[in-house]
Amino acid sequence: MIKESEYKKRRDTLAKGFLKNSIGVIFSAKEATRSNDTHHPYRQDSNFYYLCGFKEDNSALMFIKTKKGLKTALFVHKKDKTLELWNGKRLGVKEAKKRFLVDEVYEIDEFKDIFKASIKGKKNIYFEINSKKSTLNKILKSTKFFKEKLDIIAHVQKMRLIKSASEIKLIRESIAITAKAHHRAMSMNKEGKYEYQLQAEVEHEFRHNAAYSDAYTSIVACGNNANTLHYIENSKPLVDGELILIDAGCEHNYYASDITRTIPVNGKFSEPQKELYNLVLDTQLKVISMIKPKIMRSRLQEEAEKLLTEGMIKLGILNGSVKKAIKEQKHKKYYPHGIGHWMGIDVHDPAPYRDKNNKEIALREGMVLTIEPGLYIDKDDKSVPKKFRGIGIRIEDDILVTKDGCENLSSSIAKTIEEVEIICHISKRDI
Ligand code: GLY
Ligand code: MN
Ligand code: MN
């Protein structure tokens, strides 16, 4: 868990970066209607959560920065017996005052009046410029009242780039649950079952371990389905002799995990599958071994493209020289995506990739990113040797950048051909 003192530190750090004489506001996520009067499960806005850890809707945080110092205010839903009967308990002002290390707590209904009073004499405002969450955001965007109107989100997201020790602990916990889920899927996969049944096994493990949510919609793609990168239909049967690509990760205590394993139906890789699998695996291991502070993500991308292209030429999937193939972007047909992305509260953590001068940000201690090379050979691609057609492979792990290297946070999940084949042969009763 994250301590209240850490949330306070984040708010202080954020406001330290504000111009003098400023006000800042950020709102909770809106409840999302599913249809008519039913709603999607509520999930707090990631940036708002990062700043206070409060999970209720109808809330807001205000920062008032003057010469005298910083004042923070939290606005919460008022206690309401009828609403609480239907939707569950609200913390309310009194309890919120005890829990949060903010200067003031008010009911959300008081927001407008307090906001109006607080902007007197303020020159600058930080708010969610590009959000439609609150009508206030829209009004603020068009007002000429402030000298500077700045995006509070950009500032928060920059902070989210480096994970604290307690965040890393939460990411580890999320990954530990996802590890169980992938191992369960490996041990339960069988010809004749359906992709959605394997998805159910993965998500059973999530829920069973108190991960109420997936970090993203699970992909369970057998055979050629794996060549659709965002295949989430998960509706087809598992066919003997094919591979299943499972890209699934849970969200636990608001922290994501993002893991892909590609496993053989019934537990045995064929020779052509092994050739492609080991090419992706060797590429992933090499790229992970390069991770340390100061290295650029683009360098990792470049290396992955080079290694995959070299391998594809050796296997007769591409021809000519590596240099020429890359120059002509031939490899992109089979490896069309990036090497990885930041991960944290969000699976694709929206921390910046470039600095304010548009220069790429180098890796630093405390960053967490995925490394996920893949190869995707369509079943109808006649330019590729027949034995490789209809195979899609991705291997994805979550990596922490350390002081002088990195740590693969998901290294406990079976990954080599031998490891995967062993787990595939263990019955569900043994895990
Ligand atoms: N699961 C989404 C991704 O790998 O980026
Ligand atoms: Mn990913
Ligand atoms: Mn993924």
XYZ file of N, CA, C and O in Angstrom, residues 31 41 48 68 108 118 209 236 284 307 340 361 389 415 419 421-423 426:
76
model
N -18.382 8.584 -13.659
C -18.974 7.259 -13.760
C -19.375 7.040 -15.229
O -19.859 7.966 -15.871
N -18.160 -0.872 -14.053
C -17.539 -0.763 -12.726
C -16.717 0.532 -12.681
O -16.038 0.863 -13.654
N -5.500 11.298 -10.971
C -6.121 11.706 -9.701
C -5.727 10.717 -8.604
O -5.330 11.099 -7.501
N 2.664 32.715 0.449
C 2.717 32.154 1.814
C 2.989 30.643 1.819
O 3.334 30.064 2.827
N -18.258 18.194 -2.277
C -18.075 18.562 -3.683
C -19.048 19.680 -4.096
O -18.739 20.492 -4.969
N -11.100 31.210 -4.474
C -9.659 30.904 -4.476
C -8.921 31.496 -5.672
O -7.698 31.659 -5.617
N -7.452 -14.052 -6.790
C -6.395 -13.401 -6.008
C -6.657 -11.911 -5.810
O -5.725 -11.119 -5.680
N -12.664 -18.827 -30.755
C -12.415 -19.997 -31.614
C -11.900 -21.189 -30.800
O -11.323 -21.015 -29.723
N 14.367 -11.273 -27.436
C 13.879 -10.652 -26.197
C 14.969 -10.666 -25.128
O 15.223 -9.668 -24.454
N 17.922 -8.035 -34.977
C 18.005 -9.467 -34.660
C 16.885 -10.266 -35.327
O 17.114 -11.356 -35.852
N 8.231 -1.982 -26.732
C 7.604 -1.956 -25.407
C 7.172 -0.555 -25.022
O 7.309 0.380 -25.817
N 13.712 10.508 -24.137
C 14.109 10.354 -22.732
C 14.832 9.019 -22.571
O 14.309 7.968 -22.948
N 3.719 -20.569 -41.957
C 2.480 -19.785 -42.130
C 1.465 -20.063 -41.021
O 1.327 -21.198 -40.557
N 9.117 -19.638 -19.709
C 9.326 -18.930 -20.968
C 10.122 -19.738 -21.996
O 9.814 -19.679 -23.178
N 10.667 -25.048 -20.340
C 9.824 -24.645 -19.195
C 8.339 -24.678 -19.570
O 7.500 -25.186 -18.814
N 6.860 -26.339 -21.965
C 6.367 -27.705 -22.201
C 6.135 -28.448 -20.884
O 5.174 -29.187 -20.744
N 6.995 -28.189 -19.913
C 6.813 -28.856 -18.606
C 5.499 -28.394 -17.964
O 4.681 -29.204 -17.553
N 5.290 -27.082 -17.914
C 4.063 -26.582 -17.241
C 2.825 -27.045 -18.010
O 1.801 -27.355 -17.405
N 1.691 -30.325 -16.706
C 1.264 -30.487 -15.316
C -0.244 -30.259 -15.265
O -0.733 -29.256 -15.782
